[in-house]
PDB file of C-alpha atoms in Angstrom:
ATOM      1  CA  UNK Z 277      10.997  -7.791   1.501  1.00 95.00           C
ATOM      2  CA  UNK Z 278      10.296  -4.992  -1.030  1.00 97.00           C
ATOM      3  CA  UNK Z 279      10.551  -1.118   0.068  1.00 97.00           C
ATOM      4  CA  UNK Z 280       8.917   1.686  -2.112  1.00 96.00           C
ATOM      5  CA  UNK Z 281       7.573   5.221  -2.232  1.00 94.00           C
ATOM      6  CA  UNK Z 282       4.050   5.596  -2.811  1.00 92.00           C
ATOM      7  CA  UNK Z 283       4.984   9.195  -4.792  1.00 93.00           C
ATOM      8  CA  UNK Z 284       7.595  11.153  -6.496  1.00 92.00           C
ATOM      9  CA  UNK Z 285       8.057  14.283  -6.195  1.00 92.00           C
ATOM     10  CA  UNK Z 286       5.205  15.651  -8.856  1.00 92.00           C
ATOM     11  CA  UNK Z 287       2.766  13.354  -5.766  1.00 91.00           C
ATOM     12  CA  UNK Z 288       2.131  11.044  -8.368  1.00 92.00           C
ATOM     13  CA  UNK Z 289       3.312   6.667  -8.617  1.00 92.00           C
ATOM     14  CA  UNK Z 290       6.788   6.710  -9.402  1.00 93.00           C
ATOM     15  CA  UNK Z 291       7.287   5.499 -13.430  1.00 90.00           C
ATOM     16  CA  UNK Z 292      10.137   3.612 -13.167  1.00 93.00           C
ATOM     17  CA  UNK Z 293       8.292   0.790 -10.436  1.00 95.00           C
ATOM     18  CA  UNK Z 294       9.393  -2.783 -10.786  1.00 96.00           C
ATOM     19  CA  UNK Z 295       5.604  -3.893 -11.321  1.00 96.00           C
ATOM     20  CA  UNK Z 296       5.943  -7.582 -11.951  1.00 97.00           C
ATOM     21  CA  UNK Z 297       7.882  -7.599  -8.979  1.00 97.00           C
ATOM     22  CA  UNK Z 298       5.666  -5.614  -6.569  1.00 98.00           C
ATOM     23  CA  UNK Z 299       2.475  -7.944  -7.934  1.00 98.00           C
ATOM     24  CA  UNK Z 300       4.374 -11.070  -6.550  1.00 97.00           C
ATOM     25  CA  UNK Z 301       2.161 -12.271  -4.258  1.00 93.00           C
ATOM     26  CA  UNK Z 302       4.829 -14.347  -2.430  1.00 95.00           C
ATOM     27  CA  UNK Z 303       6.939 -10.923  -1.732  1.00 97.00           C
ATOM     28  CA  UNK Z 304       6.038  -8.816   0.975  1.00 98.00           C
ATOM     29  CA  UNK Z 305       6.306  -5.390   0.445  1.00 98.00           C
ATOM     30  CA  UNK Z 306       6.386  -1.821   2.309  1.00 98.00           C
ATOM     31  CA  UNK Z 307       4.811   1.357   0.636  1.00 98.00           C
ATOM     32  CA  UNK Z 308       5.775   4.528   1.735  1.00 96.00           C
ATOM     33  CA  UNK Z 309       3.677   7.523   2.322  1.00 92.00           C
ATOM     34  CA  UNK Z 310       1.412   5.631  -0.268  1.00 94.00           C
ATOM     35  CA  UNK Z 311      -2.035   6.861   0.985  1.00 96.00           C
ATOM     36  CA  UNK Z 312      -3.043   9.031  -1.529  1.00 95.00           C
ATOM     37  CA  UNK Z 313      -1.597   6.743  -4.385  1.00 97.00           C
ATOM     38  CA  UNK Z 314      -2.657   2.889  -3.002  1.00 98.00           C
ATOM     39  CA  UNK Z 315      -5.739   3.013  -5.031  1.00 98.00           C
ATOM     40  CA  UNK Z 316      -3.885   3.812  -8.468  1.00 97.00           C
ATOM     41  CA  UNK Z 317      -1.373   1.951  -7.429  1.00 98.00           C
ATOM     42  CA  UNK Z 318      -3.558  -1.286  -6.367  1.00 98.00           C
ATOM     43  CA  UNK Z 319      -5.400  -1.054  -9.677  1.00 98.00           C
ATOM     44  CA  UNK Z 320      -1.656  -1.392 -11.634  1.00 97.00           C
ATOM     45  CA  UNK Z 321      -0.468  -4.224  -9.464  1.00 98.00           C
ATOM     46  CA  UNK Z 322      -3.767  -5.951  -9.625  1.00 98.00           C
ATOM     47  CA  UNK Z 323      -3.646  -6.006 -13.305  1.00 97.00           C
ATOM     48  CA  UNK Z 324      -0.051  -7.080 -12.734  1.00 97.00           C
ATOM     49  CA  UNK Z 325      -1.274 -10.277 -11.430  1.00 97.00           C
ATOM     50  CA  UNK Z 326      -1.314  -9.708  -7.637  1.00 98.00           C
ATOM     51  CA  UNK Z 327      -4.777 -11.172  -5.839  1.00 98.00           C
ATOM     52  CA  UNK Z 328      -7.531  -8.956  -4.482  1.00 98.00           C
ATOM     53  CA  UNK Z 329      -7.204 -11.132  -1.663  1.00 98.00           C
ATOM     54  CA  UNK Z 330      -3.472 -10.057  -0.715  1.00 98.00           C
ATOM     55  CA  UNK Z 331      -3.625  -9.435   3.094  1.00 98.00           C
ATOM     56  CA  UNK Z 332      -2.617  -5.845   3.732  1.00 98.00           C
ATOM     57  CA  UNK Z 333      -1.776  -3.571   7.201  1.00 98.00           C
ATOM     58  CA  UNK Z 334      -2.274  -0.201   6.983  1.00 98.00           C
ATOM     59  CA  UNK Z 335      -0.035   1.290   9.928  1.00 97.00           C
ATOM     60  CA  UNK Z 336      -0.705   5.101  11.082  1.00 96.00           C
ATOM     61  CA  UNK Z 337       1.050   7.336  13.415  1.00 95.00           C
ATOM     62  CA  UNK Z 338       3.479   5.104  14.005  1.00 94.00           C
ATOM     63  CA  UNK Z 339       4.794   5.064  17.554  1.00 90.00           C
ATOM     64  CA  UNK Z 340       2.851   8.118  18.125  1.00 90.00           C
ATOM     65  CA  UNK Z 341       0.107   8.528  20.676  1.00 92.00           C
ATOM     66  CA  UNK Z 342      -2.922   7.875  18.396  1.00 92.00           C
ATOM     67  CA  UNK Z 343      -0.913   4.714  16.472  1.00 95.00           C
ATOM     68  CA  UNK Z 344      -3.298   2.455  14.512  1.00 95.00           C
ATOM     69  CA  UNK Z 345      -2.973  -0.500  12.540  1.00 96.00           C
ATOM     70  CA  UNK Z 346      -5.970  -1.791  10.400  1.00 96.00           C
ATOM     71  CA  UNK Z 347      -5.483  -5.209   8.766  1.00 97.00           C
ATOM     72  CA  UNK Z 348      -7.567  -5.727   5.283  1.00 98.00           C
ATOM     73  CA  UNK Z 349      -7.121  -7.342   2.282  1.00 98.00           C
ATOM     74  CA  UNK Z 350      -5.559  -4.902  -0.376  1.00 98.00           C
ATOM     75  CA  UNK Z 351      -8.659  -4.324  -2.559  1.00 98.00           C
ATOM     76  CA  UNK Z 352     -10.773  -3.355   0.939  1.00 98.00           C
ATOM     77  CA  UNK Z 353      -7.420  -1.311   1.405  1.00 98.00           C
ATOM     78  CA  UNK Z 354      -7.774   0.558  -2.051  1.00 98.00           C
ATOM     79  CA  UNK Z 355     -11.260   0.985  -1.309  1.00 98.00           C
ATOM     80  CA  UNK Z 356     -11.051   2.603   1.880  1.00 97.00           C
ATOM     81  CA  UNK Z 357      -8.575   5.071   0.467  1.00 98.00           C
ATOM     82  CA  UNK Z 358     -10.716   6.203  -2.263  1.00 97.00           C
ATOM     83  CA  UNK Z 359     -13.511   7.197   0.074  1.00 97.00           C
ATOM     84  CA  UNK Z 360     -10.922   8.602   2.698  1.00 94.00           C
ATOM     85  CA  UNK Z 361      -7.207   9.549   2.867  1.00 91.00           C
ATOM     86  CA  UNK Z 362      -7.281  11.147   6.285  1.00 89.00           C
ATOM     87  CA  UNK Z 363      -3.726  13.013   7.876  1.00 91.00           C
ATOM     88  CA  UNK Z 364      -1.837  10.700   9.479  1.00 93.00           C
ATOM     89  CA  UNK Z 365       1.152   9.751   8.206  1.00 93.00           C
ATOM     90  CA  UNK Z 366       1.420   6.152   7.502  1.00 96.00           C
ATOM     91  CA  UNK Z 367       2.964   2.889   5.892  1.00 97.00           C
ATOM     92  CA  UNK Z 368       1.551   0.174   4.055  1.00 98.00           C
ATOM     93  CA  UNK Z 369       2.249  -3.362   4.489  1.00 98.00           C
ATOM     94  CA  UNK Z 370       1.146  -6.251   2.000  1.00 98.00           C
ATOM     95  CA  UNK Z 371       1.651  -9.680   1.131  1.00 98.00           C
ATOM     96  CA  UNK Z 372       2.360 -12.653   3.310  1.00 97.00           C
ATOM     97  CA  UNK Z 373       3.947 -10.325   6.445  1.00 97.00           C
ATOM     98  CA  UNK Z 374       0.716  -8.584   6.513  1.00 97.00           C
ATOM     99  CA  UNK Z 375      -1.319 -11.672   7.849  1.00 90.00           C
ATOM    100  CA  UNK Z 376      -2.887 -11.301  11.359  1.00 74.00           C
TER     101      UNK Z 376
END
């Protein structure tokens, strides 16, 4: 189990990520507050080696009253957060742990 933050401070990927280990497709891995970065992100990883197929789990609002979890794979993922971010604050989930 991997944990990282989707930004720095500047809002941007972090430069000093691990990427050969965060494309492992046997790890599973936690993003977060990676929203806004996922896509950029995804595109590094996928480069990296890590499947378009990787099973991902978008999690918002965690334990709050309007919680949702949305299960993808994590190029559907990076697509969805190109077209929209929205507010909620959320984590991000992929790799084998993310299966349904």
């Amino acid at each position: 189990m991997q944990f990282v933050t989707g930004h720095d401070i500047t809002g941007q990927l972090p430069e000093d990520m691990n990427l050969p280990a965060l494309a492992d497709p046997m790890a599973s891995t936690v993003v977060f507050m990676g929203k806004r970065t996922f896509p950029k992100l995804y595109d590094v990883l996928h480069a990296h080696g890590l499947p378009a197929d990787t099973p991902a789990l978008l999690a918002e609002d965690v334990s709050g009253p309007k919680q949702r979890l949305t299960r993808m794979t994590v190029a559907d993922l990076a697509d969805h957060l190109r077209a929209e971010i929205g507010d909620a604050p959320a984590l991000i989930l992929y790799g084998p742990l993310a299966e349904g």
